[in-house]
Amino acid sequence: MKKKIYLFLVLCMAFLFAGCAEEIDLNEYLDVEYDGVSGYATARYEFDYVDLISDYEEIFGFDDDDLEDEDGEDFLEDMEDAIGGELNEDKNLKNGDELTFTWEVSAKKIEDKYKVKFEYTDVTMTVEDLDELEEVDAFAGVEVTFDGPSG
């Protein structure tokens, strides 16, 4: 009787763990950069879909050369449609500004189909280390003289 109970518990545990989804941290594939001079800097972000798919090639069943699923749909396009976000500001940034990337993820279909769970948190950073503009006197070193008769 004890063997049957033990076997039943082992089977239940195996069933529970088999149904667990692989967690994928989307923040690892996000790169937010800003550049320019303080007061006029711009920000941009890139999400590396290809690296994500490549890192989880065994789960998704795709390699870098062929990203079409069994229905002939482009998996990369599906990922781009499902995973994205936006920056709260991207122009006229200055030192001290707070920059936030907010995720927009609607990947339930992908999560269910491939038994994965996308994890992510909004990314906040402070803009720093931008060069300051130097005030330049355009007329420094210019001397104006007039020569000739008056009037």
PDB file of N, CA, C and O in Angstrom, residues 25-57:
ATOM      1  N   ASP A  25      13.352  35.874 -19.420  1.00  0.00           N
ATOM      2  CA  ASP A  25      13.468  37.264 -18.983  1.00  0.00           C
ATOM      3  C   ASP A  25      13.709  38.158 -20.197  1.00  0.00           C
ATOM      4  O   ASP A  25      14.794  38.152 -20.777  1.00  0.00           O
ATOM      5  N   LEU A  26      12.701  38.924 -20.587  1.00  0.00           N
ATOM      6  CA  LEU A  26      12.808  39.788 -21.758  1.00  0.00           C
ATOM      7  C   LEU A  26      13.788  40.933 -21.544  1.00  0.00           C
ATOM      8  O   LEU A  26      14.384  41.429 -22.498  1.00  0.00           O
ATOM      9  N   ASN A  27      13.982  41.358 -20.300  1.00  0.00           N
ATOM     10  CA  ASN A  27      14.901  42.467 -20.020  1.00  0.00           C
ATOM     11  C   ASN A  27      16.329  42.159 -20.465  1.00  0.00           C
ATOM     12  O   ASN A  27      17.089  43.077 -20.765  1.00  0.00           O
ATOM     13  N   GLU A  28      16.683  40.878 -20.525  1.00  0.00           N
ATOM     14  CA  GLU A  28      18.029  40.502 -20.958  1.00  0.00           C
ATOM     15  C   GLU A  28      18.287  40.831 -22.423  1.00  0.00           C
ATOM     16  O   GLU A  28      19.429  40.947 -22.844  1.00  0.00           O
ATOM     17  N   TYR A  29      17.233  40.996 -23.199  1.00  0.00           N
ATOM     18  CA  TYR A  29      17.368  41.229 -24.635  1.00  0.00           C
ATOM     19  C   TYR A  29      17.065  42.677 -25.026  1.00  0.00           C
ATOM     20  O   TYR A  29      17.025  43.001 -26.200  1.00  0.00           O
ATOM     21  N   LEU A  30      16.890  43.532 -24.028  1.00  0.00           N
ATOM     22  CA  LEU A  30      16.576  44.940 -24.259  1.00  0.00           C
ATOM     23  C   LEU A  30      17.824  45.791 -24.075  1.00  0.00           C
ATOM     24  O   LEU A  30      18.576  45.604 -23.125  1.00  0.00           O
ATOM     25  N   ASP A  31      18.032  46.727 -24.995  1.00  0.00           N
ATOM     26  CA  ASP A  31      19.154  47.654 -24.907  1.00  0.00           C
ATOM     27  C   ASP A  31      18.611  49.065 -25.117  1.00  0.00           C
ATOM     28  O   ASP A  31      18.049  49.352 -26.179  1.00  0.00           O
ATOM     29  N   VAL A  32      18.743  49.929 -24.102  1.00  0.00           N
ATOM     30  CA  VAL A  32      18.308  51.320 -24.189  1.00  0.00           C
ATOM     31  C   VAL A  32      19.557  52.190 -24.185  1.00  0.00           C
ATOM     32  O   VAL A  32      20.403  52.049 -23.302  1.00  0.00           O
ATOM     33  N   GLU A  33      19.665  53.072 -25.166  1.00  0.00           N
ATOM     34  CA  GLU A  33      20.827  53.950 -25.273  1.00  0.00           C
ATOM     35  C   GLU A  33      20.366  55.375 -25.506  1.00  0.00           C
ATOM     36  O   GLU A  33      19.294  55.601 -26.074  1.00  0.00           O
ATOM     37  N   TYR A  34      21.186  56.318 -25.079  1.00  0.00           N
ATOM     38  CA  TYR A  34      20.938  57.724 -25.378  1.00  0.00           C
ATOM     39  C   TYR A  34      22.274  58.362 -25.717  1.00  0.00           C
ATOM     40  O   TYR A  34      23.327  57.938 -25.242  1.00  0.00           O
ATOM     41  N   ASP A  35      22.221  59.371 -26.587  1.00  0.00           N
ATOM     42  CA  ASP A  35      23.447  60.079 -26.930  1.00  0.00           C
ATOM     43  C   ASP A  35      23.118  61.467 -27.451  1.00  0.00           C
ATOM     44  O   ASP A  35      21.981  61.771 -27.798  1.00  0.00           O
ATOM     45  N   GLY A  36      24.112  62.302 -27.469  1.00  0.00           N
ATOM     46  CA  GLY A  36      23.961  63.690 -27.877  1.00  0.00           C
ATOM     47  C   GLY A  36      24.527  64.587 -26.790  1.00  0.00           C
ATOM     48  O   GLY A  36      25.290  64.136 -25.941  1.00  0.00           O
ATOM     49  N   VAL A  37      24.135  65.844 -26.807  1.00  0.00           N
ATOM     50  CA  VAL A  37      24.562  66.787 -25.768  1.00  0.00           C
ATOM     51  C   VAL A  37      23.373  67.105 -24.880  1.00  0.00           C
ATOM     52  O   VAL A  37      22.217  67.020 -25.307  1.00  0.00           O
ATOM     53  N   SER A  38      23.655  67.444 -23.634  1.00  0.00           N
ATOM     54  CA  SER A  38      22.610  67.705 -22.659  1.00  0.00           C
ATOM     55  C   SER A  38      21.647  68.773 -23.163  1.00  0.00           C
ATOM     56  O   SER A  38      22.056  69.844 -23.601  1.00  0.00           O
ATOM     57  N   GLY A  39      20.375  68.452 -23.113  1.00  0.00           N
ATOM     58  CA  GLY A  39      19.330  69.345 -23.585  1.00  0.00           C
ATOM     59  C   GLY A  39      18.862  69.005 -24.990  1.00  0.00           C
ATOM     60  O   GLY A  39      17.770  69.395 -25.399  1.00  0.00           O
ATOM     61  N   TYR A  40      19.679  68.267 -25.722  1.00  0.00           N
ATOM     62  CA  TYR A  40      19.347  67.930 -27.109  1.00  0.00           C
ATOM     63  C   TYR A  40      19.605  66.448 -27.424  1.00  0.00           C
ATOM     64  O   TYR A  40      19.640  66.066 -28.588  1.00  0.00           O
ATOM     65  N   ALA A  41      19.765  65.633 -26.412  1.00  0.00           N
ATOM     66  CA  ALA A  41      20.086  64.214 -26.622  1.00  0.00           C
ATOM     67  C   ALA A  41      18.842  63.445 -27.065  1.00  0.00           C
ATOM     68  O   ALA A  41      17.703  63.845 -26.807  1.00  0.00           O
ATOM     69  N   THR A  42      19.076  62.328 -27.725  1.00  0.00           N
ATOM     70  CA  THR A  42      17.996  61.439 -28.151  1.00  0.00           C
ATOM     71  C   THR A  42      18.221  60.050 -27.554  1.00  0.00           C
ATOM     72  O   THR A  42      19.353  59.665 -27.265  1.00  0.00           O
ATOM     73  N   ALA A  43      17.129  59.335 -27.383  1.00  0.00           N
ATOM     74  CA  ALA A  43      17.195  57.975 -26.836  1.00  0.00           C
ATOM     75  C   ALA A  43      16.555  57.019 -27.828  1.00  0.00           C
ATOM     76  O   ALA A  43      15.690  57.394 -28.614  1.00  0.00           O
ATOM     77  N   ARG A  44      17.006  55.777 -27.768  1.00  0.00           N
ATOM     78  CA  ARG A  44      16.426  54.735 -28.602  1.00  0.00           C
ATOM     79  C   ARG A  44      16.575  53.394 -27.871  1.00  0.00           C
ATOM     80  O   ARG A  44      17.407  53.250 -26.981  1.00  0.00           O
ATOM     81  N   TYR A  45      15.761  52.465 -28.287  1.00  0.00           N
ATOM     82  CA  TYR A  45      15.880  51.122 -27.713  1.00  0.00           C
ATOM     83  C   TYR A  45      15.896  50.107 -28.834  1.00  0.00           C
ATOM     84  O   TYR A  45      15.404  50.347 -29.922  1.00  0.00           O
ATOM     85  N   GLU A  46      16.498  48.974 -28.537  1.00  0.00           N
ATOM     86  CA  GLU A  46      16.504  47.839 -29.445  1.00  0.00           C
ATOM     87  C   GLU A  46      16.190  46.593 -28.641  1.00  0.00           C
ATOM     88  O   GLU A  46      16.679  46.427 -27.523  1.00  0.00           O
ATOM     89  N   PHE A  47      15.372  45.737 -29.215  1.00  0.00           N
ATOM     90  CA  PHE A  47      15.101  44.444 -28.618  1.00  0.00           C
ATOM     91  C   PHE A  47      15.616  43.395 -29.581  1.00  0.00           C
ATOM     92  O   PHE A  47      15.267  43.405 -30.760  1.00  0.00           O
ATOM     93  N   ASP A  48      16.451  42.487 -29.086  1.00  0.00           N
ATOM     94  CA  ASP A  48      17.099  41.501 -29.938  1.00  0.00           C
ATOM     95  C   ASP A  48      16.267  40.216 -30.018  1.00  0.00           C
ATOM     96  O   ASP A  48      16.483  39.262 -29.279  1.00  0.00           O
ATOM     97  N   TYR A  49      15.301  40.223 -30.936  1.00  0.00           N
ATOM     98  CA  TYR A  49      14.420  39.069 -31.126  1.00  0.00           C
ATOM     99  C   TYR A  49      15.193  37.842 -31.601  1.00  0.00           C
ATOM    100  O   TYR A  49      14.924  36.722 -31.161  1.00  0.00           O
ATOM    101  N   VAL A  50      16.154  38.054 -32.492  1.00  0.00           N
ATOM    102  CA  VAL A  50      16.901  36.931 -33.066  1.00  0.00           C
ATOM    103  C   VAL A  50      17.696  36.203 -31.981  1.00  0.00           C
ATOM    104  O   VAL A  50      17.708  34.972 -31.925  1.00  0.00           O
ATOM    105  N   ASP A  51      18.364  36.955 -31.087  1.00  0.00           N
ATOM    106  CA  ASP A  51      19.102  36.319 -29.992  1.00  0.00           C
ATOM    107  C   ASP A  51      18.157  35.558 -29.061  1.00  0.00           C
ATOM    108  O   ASP A  51      18.491  34.466 -28.588  1.00  0.00           O
ATOM    109  N   LEU A  52      17.006  36.132 -28.781  1.00  0.00           N
ATOM    110  CA  LEU A  52      16.024  35.460 -27.929  1.00  0.00           C
ATOM    111  C   LEU A  52      15.619  34.126 -28.534  1.00  0.00           C
ATOM    112  O   LEU A  52      15.644  33.093 -27.871  1.00  0.00           O
ATOM    113  N   ILE A  53      15.266  34.143 -29.805  1.00  0.00           N
ATOM    114  CA  ILE A  53      14.849  32.910 -30.474  1.00  0.00           C
ATOM    115  C   ILE A  53      15.999  31.915 -30.518  1.00  0.00           C
ATOM    116  O   ILE A  53      15.818  30.719 -30.278  1.00  0.00           O
ATOM    117  N   SER A  54      17.207  32.403 -30.782  1.00  0.00           N
ATOM    118  CA  SER A  54      18.379  31.540 -30.854  1.00  0.00           C
ATOM    119  C   SER A  54      18.697  30.912 -29.496  1.00  0.00           C
ATOM    120  O   SER A  54      19.018  29.727 -29.405  1.00  0.00           O
ATOM    121  N   ASP A  55      18.597  31.701 -28.413  1.00  0.00           N
ATOM    122  CA  ASP A  55      18.893  31.185 -27.073  1.00  0.00           C
ATOM    123  C   ASP A  55      17.906  30.109 -26.624  1.00  0.00           C
ATOM    124  O   ASP A  55      18.242  29.240 -25.826  1.00  0.00           O
ATOM    125  N   TYR A  56      16.687  30.174 -27.125  1.00  0.00           N
ATOM    126  CA  TYR A  56      15.657  29.202 -26.758  1.00  0.00           C
ATOM    127  C   TYR A  56      15.234  28.369 -27.966  1.00  0.00           C
ATOM    128  O   TYR A  56      14.078  27.979 -28.118  1.00  0.00           O
ATOM    129  N   GLU A  57      16.216  28.069 -28.804  1.00  0.00           N
ATOM    130  CA  GLU A  57      16.006  27.317 -30.038  1.00  0.00           C
ATOM    131  C   GLU A  57      15.355  25.958 -29.778  1.00  0.00           C
ATOM    132  O   GLU A  57      14.477  25.526 -30.520  1.00  0.00           O
TER     133      GLU A  57
END
